[in-house]
């Protein structure tokens, strides 16, 4: 099917012997290279001291920025490493200064954490949140977005792939409009980075946030922010410390000029190195090859579920990726998840409050989310389909 040697990537992945992991949109199974990187660093830290090891390994730690930048087509100076995708996104969003009447344009499927931040800022500043409708096939309607543009639009802020379904939003078409109108564009790429090729120049976004633990297969507790070099100095982070800024005189500080102005001093070097190793692993396999296999496994699972009596598939979008959502008649999503766990199959559920507008528009409450990765096999999908069929 693709350029990925499934036997090799499975033998690199300890968890493949233990479980059928269809929760890669939650937190994927890391390859051995990632686990070894994190564990060996922690062990050495325990032997030689945290600050001392960070000094010794400073070249490797600098290299993480190169690895992450390579995953999104950025330069090292445009990358900030943070604790999570949400904190990364927050550092960008809360750097903007909104005035009464300023408009934020977003999607129907926006992630709750982002929308809560819009609401908070709208309440504080008098900015407006406008939700761009979807096309009949379910992605953000770029023509509608264009008609909604005016001089009061301060920010276009959308997700690339939502948390609750397979749709891939047309991020580059949105970028074309943002750039044409000279409006800042923030892309939540938490569910797309590691799943598909991403190039910030092709997309035309000014800021992009993502995590390590999902499709990149890195450790939990680390994420990153990309900020275009031409924009960095226009943004004042909501929080500063002695790493993001320097106390240059008793009455004055200066902020860093690179994206590290969005970081904090304290961090976990082990997790950062794990993220770097995950990026290198994905780059080694090739993002085109990863995307081709993920999309194709997603299609197989989606089609199989759609053919299973009593199962409704909920994915929208003319381009779909590895997140597959469904429900089973007569059973709750939680019970489906628990029943699949009995078969050693990991899935998760998506609740309405994670993507409230989209879920309300579609009359959905809680749905099952099965998310594939390239290391999953067709046999694993058959086993999952058989287990779901057994519930109806
Ligand atoms: C679309 C989307 N954005 C943001 C996030 C938040 O990521 P994190 O939990 O790393 O902060 C998620 C997490 O599921 C997500 O699905």
GROMACS .gro file of C-alpha atoms and ligand atoms in nm:
model
  408
    1UNK     CA    1   0.000   0.000   0.000
    2UNK     CA    2   0.277   0.249   0.088
    3UNK     CA    3   0.643   0.311   0.142
    4UNK     CA    4   0.620   0.217   0.510
    5UNK     CA    5   0.763  -0.116   0.620
    6UNK     CA    6   0.493  -0.208   0.868
    7UNK     CA    7   0.687  -0.501   1.015
    8UNK     CA    8   0.981  -0.274   1.091
    9UNK     CA    9   0.779   0.006   1.248
   10UNK     CA   10   0.589  -0.248   1.457
   11UNK     CA   11   0.908  -0.409   1.579
   12UNK     CA   12   1.024  -0.058   1.675
   13UNK     CA   13   0.708  -0.017   1.884
   14UNK     CA   14   0.689  -0.216   2.205
   15UNK     CA   15   0.319  -0.143   2.253
   16UNK     CA   16   0.224  -0.322   1.931
   17UNK     CA   17   0.280  -0.655   2.111
   18UNK     CA   18   0.043  -0.557   2.388
   19UNK     CA   19  -0.256  -0.381   2.244
   20UNK     CA   20  -0.448  -0.281   1.932
   21UNK     CA   21  -0.396   0.090   1.967
   22UNK     CA   22  -0.662   0.296   1.791
   23UNK     CA   23  -0.620   0.600   2.013
   24UNK     CA   24  -0.344   0.777   1.825
   25UNK     CA   25  -0.541   1.102   1.829
   26UNK     CA   26  -0.535   1.075   2.209
   27UNK     CA   27  -0.176   0.970   2.264
   28UNK     CA   28   0.006   0.736   2.029
   29UNK     CA   29   0.246   0.452   2.111
   30UNK     CA   30   0.600   0.590   2.095
   31UNK     CA   31   0.872   0.410   1.899
   32UNK     CA   32   1.163   0.263   2.097
   33UNK     CA   33   1.394   0.546   1.983
   34UNK     CA   34   1.171   0.794   2.167
   35UNK     CA   35   1.140   0.586   2.484
   36UNK     CA   36   1.513   0.516   2.496
   37UNK     CA   37   1.596   0.883   2.443
   38UNK     CA   38   1.375   0.994   2.732
   39UNK     CA   39   1.463   0.714   2.973
   40UNK     CA   40   1.838   0.725   2.916
   41UNK     CA   41   1.840   1.101   2.964
   42UNK     CA   42   1.649   1.072   3.293
   43UNK     CA   43   1.885   0.803   3.413
   44UNK     CA   44   2.189   1.010   3.330
   45UNK     CA   45   2.029   1.315   3.493
   46UNK     CA   46   1.992   1.112   3.812
   47UNK     CA   47   2.361   1.028   3.798
   48UNK     CA   48   2.522   1.359   3.703
   49UNK     CA   49   2.272   1.634   3.792
   50UNK     CA   50   2.000   1.811   3.598
   51UNK     CA   51   2.178   2.138   3.518
   52UNK     CA   52   2.508   1.965   3.449
   53UNK     CA   53   2.358   1.722   3.199
   54UNK     CA   54   2.162   1.998   3.024
   55UNK     CA   55   2.493   2.184   2.977
   56UNK     CA   56   2.665   1.875   2.843
   57UNK     CA   57   2.384   1.794   2.606
   58UNK     CA   58   2.319   2.152   2.494
   59UNK     CA   59   2.398   2.073   2.129
   60UNK     CA   60   2.144   1.790   2.129
   61UNK     CA   61   1.889   2.012   2.299
   62UNK     CA   62   1.947   2.283   2.036
   63UNK     CA   63   1.903   2.015   1.773
   64UNK     CA   64   1.545   1.957   1.887
   65UNK     CA   65   1.451   2.297   1.742
   66UNK     CA   66   1.595   2.189   1.406
   67UNK     CA   67   1.401   1.861   1.417
   68UNK     CA   68   1.073   2.031   1.507
   69UNK     CA   69   1.125   2.310   1.253
   70UNK     CA   70   1.183   2.048   0.984
   71UNK     CA   71   0.845   1.887   1.056
   72UNK     CA   72   0.656   2.207   0.967
   73UNK     CA   73   0.895   2.372   0.719
   74UNK     CA   74   1.003   2.648   0.960
   75UNK     CA   75   1.340   2.775   1.083
   76UNK     CA   76   1.473   2.700   1.432
   77UNK     CA   77   1.426   3.058   1.548
   78UNK     CA   78   1.055   3.034   1.471
   79UNK     CA   79   0.996   2.743   1.714
   80UNK     CA   80   0.907   2.762   2.084
   81UNK     CA   81   0.886   2.447   2.297
   82UNK     CA   82   0.613   2.438   2.560
   83UNK     CA   83   0.432   2.193   2.785
   84UNK     CA   84   0.134   2.125   2.562
   85UNK     CA   85  -0.039   2.226   2.243
   86UNK     CA   86  -0.285   2.430   2.447
   87UNK     CA   87  -0.014   2.631   2.621
   88UNK     CA   88   0.159   2.681   2.286
   89UNK     CA   89  -0.164   2.805   2.130
   90UNK     CA   90  -0.238   3.022   2.437
   91UNK     CA   91   0.101   3.192   2.419
   92UNK     CA   92   0.023   3.298   2.062
   93UNK     CA   93  -0.342   3.388   2.110
   94UNK     CA   94  -0.303   3.580   2.437
   95UNK     CA   95  -0.017   3.780   2.280
   96UNK     CA   96  -0.269   3.958   2.059
   97UNK     CA   97  -0.426   4.283   2.177
   98UNK     CA   98  -0.795   4.295   2.092
   99UNK     CA   99  -1.003   4.615   2.087
  100UNK     CA  100  -1.382   4.640   2.118
  101UNK     CA  101  -1.537   4.536   1.786
  102UNK     CA  102  -1.235   4.339   1.664
  103UNK     CA  103  -1.343   4.012   1.507
  104UNK     CA  104  -1.205   3.658   1.548
  105UNK     CA  105  -1.312   3.420   1.270
  106UNK     CA  106  -1.310   3.051   1.358
  107UNK     CA  107  -1.457   2.710   1.271
  108UNK     CA  108  -1.762   2.516   1.383
  109UNK     CA  109  -1.533   2.239   1.511
  110UNK     CA  110  -1.303   2.455   1.720
  111UNK     CA  111  -1.148   2.280   2.021
  112UNK     CA  112  -1.299   2.375   2.357
  113UNK     CA  113  -0.977   2.511   2.505
  114UNK     CA  114  -0.944   2.756   2.215
  115UNK     CA  115  -1.306   2.860   2.220
  116UNK     CA  116  -1.295   2.918   2.596
  117UNK     CA  117  -1.001   3.152   2.535
  118UNK     CA  118  -1.199   3.338   2.263
  119UNK     CA  119  -1.489   3.376   2.506
  120UNK     CA  120  -1.265   3.502   2.784
  121UNK     CA  121  -1.097   3.756   2.558
  122UNK     CA  122  -1.430   3.862   2.405
  123UNK     CA  123  -1.567   3.920   2.755
  124UNK     CA  124  -1.260   4.120   2.858
  125UNK     CA  125  -1.216   4.329   2.545
  126UNK     CA  126  -1.544   4.350   2.355
  127UNK     CA  127  -1.405   4.152   2.060
  128UNK     CA  128  -1.653   3.941   1.860
  129UNK     CA  129  -1.629   3.572   1.777
  130UNK     CA  130  -1.772   3.477   1.437
  131UNK     CA  131  -1.803   3.115   1.338
  132UNK     CA  132  -1.753   3.048   0.968
  133UNK     CA  133  -2.006   2.793   0.841
  134UNK     CA  134  -1.908   2.461   0.685
  135UNK     CA  135  -1.955   2.351   0.326
  136UNK     CA  136  -2.215   2.079   0.267
  137UNK     CA  137  -1.927   1.827   0.281
  138UNK     CA  138  -1.826   1.950   0.626
  139UNK     CA  139  -1.504   2.151   0.607
  140UNK     CA  140  -1.471   2.524   0.670
  141UNK     CA  141  -1.642   2.708   0.382
  142UNK     CA  142  -1.365   2.920   0.233
  143UNK     CA  143  -1.607   3.120   0.014
  144UNK     CA  144  -1.816   3.205   0.319
  145UNK     CA  145  -1.497   3.303   0.501
  146UNK     CA  146  -1.410   3.542   0.219
  147UNK     CA  147  -1.750   3.711   0.236
  148UNK     CA  148  -1.708   3.753   0.613
  149UNK     CA  149  -1.377   3.940   0.583
  150UNK     CA  150  -1.371   4.311   0.662
  151UNK     CA  151  -1.136   4.560   0.825
  152UNK     CA  152  -1.250   4.457   1.174
  153UNK     CA  153  -1.119   4.100   1.137
  154UNK     CA  154  -0.812   4.080   1.359
  155UNK     CA  155  -0.752   3.707   1.357
  156UNK     CA  156  -0.844   3.396   1.162
  157UNK     CA  157  -0.800   3.105   1.402
  158UNK     CA  158  -0.898   2.756   1.293
  159UNK     CA  159  -0.811   2.393   1.348
  160UNK     CA  160  -0.652   2.190   1.071
  161UNK     CA  161  -0.805   1.860   1.188
  162UNK     CA  162  -1.063   1.871   1.467
  163UNK     CA  163  -1.050   1.653   1.774
  164UNK     CA  164  -1.380   1.486   1.689
  165UNK     CA  165  -1.357   1.360   1.333
  166UNK     CA  166  -1.165   1.285   1.017
  167UNK     CA  167  -1.215   1.611   0.829
  168UNK     CA  168  -0.904   1.793   0.709
  169UNK     CA  169  -0.979   2.163   0.683
  170UNK     CA  170  -0.840   2.346   0.374
  171UNK     CA  171  -0.572   2.528   0.570
  172UNK     CA  172  -0.386   2.666   0.268
  173UNK     CA  173  -0.701   2.809   0.107
  174UNK     CA  174  -0.773   2.982   0.438
  175UNK     CA  175  -0.413   3.107   0.443
  176UNK     CA  176  -0.453   3.257   0.097
  177UNK     CA  177  -0.745   3.467   0.223
  178UNK     CA  178  -0.570   3.564   0.547
  179UNK     CA  179  -0.266   3.683   0.354
  180UNK     CA  180  -0.468   3.863   0.087
  181UNK     CA  181  -0.652   4.058   0.358
  182UNK     CA  182  -0.339   4.105   0.571
  183UNK     CA  183  -0.495   3.932   0.874
  184UNK     CA  184  -0.307   3.719   1.126
  185UNK     CA  185  -0.371   3.346   1.092
  186UNK     CA  186  -0.336   3.099   1.382
  187UNK     CA  187  -0.360   2.730   1.296
  188UNK     CA  188  -0.427   2.462   1.558
  189UNK     CA  189  -0.242   2.171   1.400
  190UNK     CA  190  -0.253   1.950   1.710
  191UNK     CA  191  -0.418   1.661   1.524
  192UNK     CA  192  -0.247   1.706   1.187
  193UNK     CA  193   0.125   1.736   1.267
  194UNK     CA  194   0.279   1.390   1.235
  195UNK     CA  195  -0.021   1.265   1.041
  196UNK     CA  196   0.048   1.449   0.713
  197UNK     CA  197   0.306   1.677   0.551
  198UNK     CA  198   0.283   2.033   0.686
  199UNK     CA  199   0.455   2.335   0.540
  200UNK     CA  200   0.387   2.666   0.710
  201UNK     CA  201   0.482   2.859   0.395
  202UNK     CA  202   0.244   2.660   0.176
  203UNK     CA  203  -0.031   2.701   0.435
  204UNK     CA  204   0.048   3.069   0.488
  205UNK     CA  205  -0.017   3.065   0.863
  206UNK     CA  206   0.156   3.311   1.097
  207UNK     CA  207   0.131   3.088   1.403
  208UNK     CA  208   0.081   2.713   1.445
  209UNK     CA  209   0.052   2.497   1.756
  210UNK     CA  210   0.094   2.122   1.799
  211UNK     CA  211   0.172   1.848   2.047
  212UNK     CA  212   0.426   1.572   2.072
  213UNK     CA  213   0.212   1.284   2.197
  214UNK     CA  214  -0.046   1.240   1.921
  215UNK     CA  215   0.044   1.162   1.559
  216UNK     CA  216   0.409   1.254   1.613
  217UNK     CA  217   0.437   0.965   1.861
  218UNK     CA  218   0.651   1.164   2.104
  219UNK     CA  219   0.623   1.173   2.483
  220UNK     CA  220   0.340   1.342   2.672
  221UNK     CA  221   0.395   1.679   2.841
  222UNK     CA  222   0.557   1.868   2.555
  223UNK     CA  223   0.425   2.067   2.259
  224UNK     CA  224   0.540   2.344   2.033
  225UNK     CA  225   0.452   2.675   1.877
  226UNK     CA  226   0.563   2.809   1.541
  227UNK     CA  227   0.557   3.186   1.493
  228UNK     CA  228   0.661   3.340   1.161
  229UNK     CA  229   0.980   3.543   1.204
  230UNK     CA  230   0.818   3.857   1.061
  231UNK     CA  231   0.548   3.846   1.330
  232UNK     CA  232   0.744   3.752   1.644
  233UNK     CA  233   0.845   4.103   1.742
  234UNK     CA  234   0.487   4.233   1.706
  235UNK     CA  235   0.368   3.990   1.971
  236UNK     CA  236   0.405   4.041   2.345
  237UNK     CA  237   0.359   3.712   2.533
  238UNK     CA  238   0.103   3.723   2.815
  239UNK     CA  239   0.366   3.586   3.054
  240UNK     CA  240   0.737   3.653   3.058
  241UNK     CA  241   1.025   3.521   3.264
  242UNK     CA  242   1.403   3.544   3.271
  243UNK     CA  243   1.434   3.315   2.969
  244UNK     CA  244   1.183   3.487   2.742
  245UNK     CA  245   1.317   3.827   2.846
  246UNK     CA  246   1.632   3.975   3.005
  247UNK     CA  247   1.637   4.218   3.297
  248UNK     CA  248   1.878   4.468   3.143
  249UNK     CA  249   1.846   4.758   3.390
  250UNK     CA  250   1.666   4.797   3.721
  251UNK     CA  251   1.375   4.963   3.541
  252UNK     CA  252   1.379   4.778   3.210
  253UNK     CA  253   1.362   4.437   3.043
  254UNK     CA  254   1.411   4.328   2.684
  255UNK     CA  255   1.224   4.044   2.520
  256UNK     CA  256   1.402   3.786   2.309
  257UNK     CA  257   1.373   3.841   1.937
  258UNK     CA  258   1.316   3.476   1.845
  259UNK     CA  259   1.024   3.246   1.922
  260UNK     CA  260   1.181   3.151   2.255
  261UNK     CA  261   1.011   3.466   2.386
  262UNK     CA  262   0.703   3.240   2.418
  263UNK     CA  263   0.884   2.977   2.628
  264UNK     CA  264   0.945   2.937   3.001
  265UNK     CA  265   1.285   2.887   3.160
  266UNK     CA  266   1.200   2.557   3.320
  267UNK     CA  267   1.140   2.263   3.092
  268UNK     CA  268   1.198   1.891   3.072
  269UNK     CA  269   1.507   1.827   2.859
  270UNK     CA  270   1.422   1.456   2.850
  271UNK     CA  271   1.079   1.523   2.700
  272UNK     CA  272   1.218   1.777   2.457
  273UNK     CA  273   1.476   1.527   2.336
  274UNK     CA  274   1.196   1.270   2.309
  275UNK     CA  275   1.002   1.512   2.090
  276UNK     CA  276   1.312   1.564   1.875
  277UNK     CA  277   1.355   1.188   1.840
  278UNK     CA  278   0.989   1.152   1.741
  279UNK     CA  279   1.026   1.422   1.474
  280UNK     CA  280   1.340   1.252   1.340
  281UNK     CA  281   1.163   0.917   1.331
  282UNK     CA  282   0.869   1.063   1.137
  283UNK     CA  283   1.101   1.250   0.901
  284UNK     CA  284   1.296   0.928   0.843
  285UNK     CA  285   0.979   0.746   0.738
  286UNK     CA  286   0.859   1.040   0.527
  287UNK     CA  287   0.544   1.239   0.597
  288UNK     CA  288   0.401   1.164   0.251
  289UNK     CA  289   0.432   0.790   0.317
  290UNK     CA  290   0.285   0.831   0.665
  291UNK     CA  291  -0.010   1.031   0.535
  292UNK     CA  292  -0.080   0.790   0.255
  293UNK     CA  293  -0.097   0.492   0.493
  294UNK     CA  294  -0.288   0.675   0.768
  295UNK     CA  295  -0.550   0.805   0.523
  296UNK     CA  296  -0.587   0.465   0.365
  297UNK     CA  297  -0.621   0.279   0.698
  298UNK     CA  298  -0.870   0.546   0.808
  299UNK     CA  299  -1.076   0.478   0.494
  300UNK     CA  300  -1.071   0.103   0.551
  301UNK     CA  301  -1.194   0.141   0.907
  302UNK     CA  302  -1.455   0.402   0.815
  303UNK     CA  303  -1.590   0.195   0.527
  304UNK     CA  304  -1.601  -0.121   0.740
  305UNK     CA  305  -1.787   0.058   1.018
  306UNK     CA  306  -2.032   0.216   0.773
  307UNK     CA  307  -2.115  -0.135   0.647
  308UNK     CA  308  -2.169  -0.273   0.998
  309UNK     CA  309  -2.542  -0.292   1.085
  310UNK     CA  310  -2.634  -0.063   1.375
  311UNK     CA  311  -2.324   0.156   1.335
  312UNK     CA  312  -2.339   0.524   1.228
  313UNK     CA  313  -2.019   0.689   1.111
  314UNK     CA  314  -1.998   1.061   1.189
  315UNK     CA  315  -1.694   1.180   0.994
  316UNK     CA  316  -1.735   1.477   0.763
  317UNK     CA  317  -1.507   1.624   0.500
  318UNK     CA  318  -1.406   1.572   0.140
  319UNK     CA  319  -1.051   1.500   0.259
  320UNK     CA  320  -1.040   1.264   0.558
  321UNK     CA  321  -0.752   1.142   0.771
  322UNK     CA  322  -0.694   0.885   1.041
  323UNK     CA  323  -0.961   0.990   1.292
  324UNK     CA  324  -1.278   0.783   1.260
  325UNK     CA  325  -1.585   0.861   1.469
  326UNK     CA  326  -1.898   0.654   1.509
  327UNK     CA  327  -2.174   0.539   1.738
  328UNK     CA  328  -2.343   0.205   1.789
  329UNK     CA  329  -2.724   0.189   1.816
  330UNK     CA  330  -2.849   0.105   2.162
  331UNK     CA  331  -2.510   0.152   2.331
  332UNK     CA  332  -2.332   0.456   2.469
  333UNK     CA  333  -1.992   0.562   2.341
  334UNK     CA  334  -1.847   0.495   2.685
  335UNK     CA  335  -1.980   0.141   2.682
  336UNK     CA  336  -1.837   0.081   2.334
  337UNK     CA  337  -1.498   0.200   2.455
  338UNK     CA  338  -1.519  -0.028   2.761
  339UNK     CA  339  -1.633  -0.326   2.553
  340UNK     CA  340  -1.348  -0.279   2.304
  341UNK     CA  341  -1.104  -0.255   2.593
  342UNK     CA  342  -1.215  -0.607   2.689
  343UNK     CA  343  -1.078  -0.714   2.348
  344UNK     CA  344  -0.754  -0.524   2.416
  345UNK     CA  345  -0.852  -0.253   2.168
  346UNK     CA  346  -0.789   0.110   2.269
  347UNK     CA  347  -1.028   0.377   2.144
  348UNK     CA  348  -1.148   0.700   2.304
  349UNK     CA  349  -1.467   0.901   2.309
  350UNK     CA  350  -1.536   1.260   2.208
  351UNK     CA  351  -1.786   1.449   2.419
  352UNK     CA  352  -2.003   1.738   2.304
  353UNK     CA  353  -1.821   1.986   2.531
  354UNK     CA  354  -1.493   1.932   2.339
  355UNK     CA  355  -1.636   2.076   2.017
  356UNK     CA  356  -1.969   2.215   2.132
  357UNK     CA  357  -2.082   2.404   1.822
  358UNK     CA  358  -2.023   2.121   1.578
  359UNK     CA  359  -2.167   1.855   1.809
  360UNK     CA  360  -2.479   2.063   1.880
  361UNK     CA  361  -2.527   2.139   1.510
  362UNK     CA  362  -2.520   1.766   1.438
  363UNK     CA  363  -2.724   1.666   1.743
  364UNK     CA  364  -2.440   1.453   1.879
  365UNK     CA  365  -2.366   1.395   2.245
  366UNK     CA  366  -2.077   1.151   2.286
  367UNK     CA  367  -1.920   0.955   2.001
  368UNK     CA  368  -1.656   0.685   1.977
  369UNK     CA  369  -1.323   0.797   1.829
  370UNK     CA  370  -1.096   0.533   1.675
  371UNK     CA  371  -0.777   0.684   1.536
  372UNK     CA  372  -0.533   0.482   1.328
  373UNK     CA  373  -0.162   0.523   1.272
  374UNK     CA  374   0.072   0.376   1.015
  375UNK     CA  375   0.182   0.097   1.249
  376UNK     CA  376  -0.170  -0.041   1.271
  377UNK     CA  377  -0.240  -0.339   1.049
  378UNK     CA  378  -0.538  -0.432   0.835
  379UNK     CA  379  -0.577  -0.738   1.063
  380UNK     CA  380  -0.607  -0.511   1.365
  381UNK     CA  381  -0.879  -0.314   1.188
  382UNK     CA  382  -1.060  -0.641   1.106
  383UNK     CA  383  -1.041  -0.737   1.473
  384UNK     CA  384  -1.182  -0.398   1.575
  385UNK     CA  385  -1.461  -0.425   1.317
  386UNK     CA  386  -1.549  -0.775   1.439
  387UNK     CA  387  -1.554  -0.654   1.798
  388UNK     CA  388  -1.784  -0.362   1.708
  389UNK     CA  389  -2.011  -0.593   1.506
  390UNK     CA  390  -2.036  -0.814   1.815
  391UNK     CA  391  -2.192  -0.524   2.006
  392UNK     CA  392  -2.488  -0.474   1.772
  393LIG     C1  393  -0.774   1.998   1.784
  393LIG     C2  394  -0.704   2.000   1.916
  393LIG     N1  395  -0.646   2.113   1.957
  393LIG     C3  396  -0.581   2.122   2.075
  393LIG     C4  397  -0.571   2.014   2.159
  393LIG     C5  398  -0.501   2.030   2.291
  393LIG     O1  399  -0.380   1.963   2.298
  393LIG     P1  400  -0.307   1.948   2.441
  393LIG     O2  401  -0.392   1.852   2.518
  393LIG     O3  402  -0.171   1.895   2.410
  393LIG     O4  403  -0.303   2.080   2.505
  393LIG     C6  404  -0.630   1.892   2.122
  393LIG     C7  405  -0.622   1.775   2.212
  393LIG     O5  406  -0.687   1.677   2.198
  393LIG     C8  407  -0.697   1.885   1.997
  393LIG     O6  408  -0.756   1.772   1.957
   0.00000   0.00000   0.00000
